[in-house]
Amino acid sequence: MNEINALINEISGTILNILLFSIIPFIWYLIREKTVKGFVYSIGIYKPHKINLVMTIFVITTVYLITLSTNVLVIKLGYSGRSIVDTHDFTRITFFIYLLLYGLKTGIAEEIFFRGFVAKKLIKKLGFSKGNVAQALVFALPHFVTLGSASLVDIIVRIINAFFFRIYIWIYYG
């Protein structure tokens, strides 16, 4: 029963995070545009033009697995002030689904709010380079201290993970 409760909590937490992080951009868009049409596109959810789908899936999966496993390792080894659900009794498939939801819970919501909303506003106001750096700083600050509980190891792992993702962006976009 612990497995089912943990999965239900992760699913509901994922949905709630996405909704909460989408409310401000949605209200902003509704006030400015007077319609909901085009909102999803405005936050960056659309089919990209010409991409190497296989390479993109490979790189994103690799970066995601590295990030997820290092974060779980940091938490399980006790180098983080955060707690983790007791997963010892989980089946392999349940553990995989739990980890997937754990990773997606804030990831999607953060991307919608920071990259799809804040970045666009700052880039429009400051230009691409300055706006992107400002957005990255605003995005990164809460990750360094999670309610004051992030350890030095936790912060270093997060910086390394961000570096891996930046390598992907550099290789893919130049």
PDB file of C-alpha atoms in Angstrom, residues 77-139:
ATOM      1  CA  LEU A  77      23.642   9.081   1.231  1.00  0.00           C
ATOM      2  CA  GLY A  78      22.360  11.765   3.581  1.00  0.00           C
ATOM      3  CA  TYR A  79      24.185  14.728   2.014  1.00  0.00           C
ATOM      4  CA  SER A  80      20.952  16.634   1.550  1.00  0.00           C
ATOM      5  CA  GLY A  81      18.643  18.110   4.131  1.00  0.00           C
ATOM      6  CA  ARG A  82      15.720  16.844   2.074  1.00  0.00           C
ATOM      7  CA  SER A  83      13.940  13.614   2.881  1.00  0.00           C
ATOM      8  CA  ILE A  84      12.925  10.883   0.512  1.00  0.00           C
ATOM      9  CA  VAL A  85      10.073   8.420   0.619  1.00  0.00           C
ATOM     10  CA  ASP A  86      11.048   4.972   1.905  1.00  0.00           C
ATOM     11  CA  THR A  87      11.331   3.058  -1.366  1.00  0.00           C
ATOM     12  CA  HIS A  88      12.817  -0.196  -0.067  1.00  0.00           C
ATOM     13  CA  ASP A  89       9.575  -2.139  -0.567  1.00  0.00           C
ATOM     14  CA  PHE A  90       8.883  -0.770  -4.059  1.00  0.00           C
ATOM     15  CA  THR A  91       8.913  -3.058  -7.077  1.00  0.00           C
ATOM     16  CA  ARG A  92      11.310  -2.043  -9.857  1.00  0.00           C
ATOM     17  CA  ILE A  93       8.533  -0.663 -12.071  1.00  0.00           C
ATOM     18  CA  THR A  94       6.973   1.273  -9.192  1.00  0.00           C
ATOM     19  CA  PHE A  95      10.382   2.682  -8.244  1.00  0.00           C
ATOM     20  CA  PHE A  96      10.997   3.718 -11.873  1.00  0.00           C
ATOM     21  CA  ILE A  97       7.581   5.422 -12.108  1.00  0.00           C
ATOM     22  CA  TYR A  98       8.168   7.116  -8.752  1.00  0.00           C
ATOM     23  CA  LEU A  99      11.571   8.450  -9.867  1.00  0.00           C
ATOM     24  CA  LEU A 100      10.128   9.613 -13.175  1.00  0.00           C
ATOM     25  CA  LEU A 101       7.340  11.513 -11.412  1.00  0.00           C
ATOM     26  CA  TYR A 102       9.800  12.834  -8.815  1.00  0.00           C
ATOM     27  CA  GLY A 103      11.906  14.306 -11.597  1.00  0.00           C
ATOM     28  CA  LEU A 104       8.990  15.681 -13.571  1.00  0.00           C
ATOM     29  CA  LYS A 105       7.126  17.159 -10.598  1.00  0.00           C
ATOM     30  CA  THR A 106       8.979  20.433 -10.500  1.00  0.00           C
ATOM     31  CA  GLY A 107      10.832  20.206 -13.793  1.00  0.00           C
ATOM     32  CA  ILE A 108       7.838  20.795 -16.045  1.00  0.00           C
ATOM     33  CA  ALA A 109       6.363  23.464 -13.787  1.00  0.00           C
ATOM     34  CA  GLU A 110       9.688  25.320 -13.546  1.00  0.00           C
ATOM     35  CA  GLU A 111      10.224  25.207 -17.299  1.00  0.00           C
ATOM     36  CA  ILE A 112       6.758  26.656 -17.916  1.00  0.00           C
ATOM     37  CA  PHE A 113       7.220  29.474 -15.422  1.00  0.00           C
ATOM     38  CA  PHE A 114      10.898  30.361 -15.770  1.00  0.00           C
ATOM     39  CA  ARG A 115      11.725  29.495 -19.375  1.00  0.00           C
ATOM     40  CA  GLY A 116       8.272  29.971 -20.866  1.00  0.00           C
ATOM     41  CA  PHE A 117       7.288  33.113 -18.978  1.00  0.00           C
ATOM     42  CA  VAL A 118      10.049  34.879 -17.023  1.00  0.00           C
ATOM     43  CA  ALA A 119      12.744  34.332 -19.678  1.00  0.00           C
ATOM     44  CA  LYS A 120      10.573  35.682 -22.468  1.00  0.00           C
ATOM     45  CA  LYS A 121       9.770  38.838 -20.505  1.00  0.00           C
ATOM     46  CA  LEU A 122      13.398  39.480 -19.486  1.00  0.00           C
ATOM     47  CA  ILE A 123      14.779  38.724 -22.965  1.00  0.00           C
ATOM     48  CA  LYS A 124      12.252  41.086 -24.520  1.00  0.00           C
ATOM     49  CA  LYS A 125      13.246  43.835 -22.066  1.00  0.00           C
ATOM     50  CA  LEU A 126      17.034  43.268 -21.759  1.00  0.00           C
ATOM     51  CA  GLY A 127      17.981  41.484 -24.972  1.00  0.00           C
ATOM     52  CA  PHE A 128      18.826  37.806 -25.379  1.00  0.00           C
ATOM     53  CA  SER A 129      22.167  37.587 -23.547  1.00  0.00           C
ATOM     54  CA  LYS A 130      21.377  39.800 -20.550  1.00  0.00           C
ATOM     55  CA  GLY A 131      17.797  38.545 -20.281  1.00  0.00           C
ATOM     56  CA  ASN A 132      18.861  34.912 -20.435  1.00  0.00           C
ATOM     57  CA  VAL A 133      21.561  35.388 -17.778  1.00  0.00           C
ATOM     58  CA  ALA A 134      19.123  37.272 -15.510  1.00  0.00           C
ATOM     59  CA  GLN A 135      16.516  34.539 -15.964  1.00  0.00           C
ATOM     60  CA  ALA A 136      19.103  31.830 -15.265  1.00  0.00           C
ATOM     61  CA  LEU A 137      20.092  33.546 -12.011  1.00  0.00           C
ATOM     62  CA  VAL A 138      16.467  33.937 -10.915  1.00  0.00           C
ATOM     63  CA  PHE A 139      15.897  30.279 -11.837  1.00  0.00           C
TER      64      PHE A 139
END
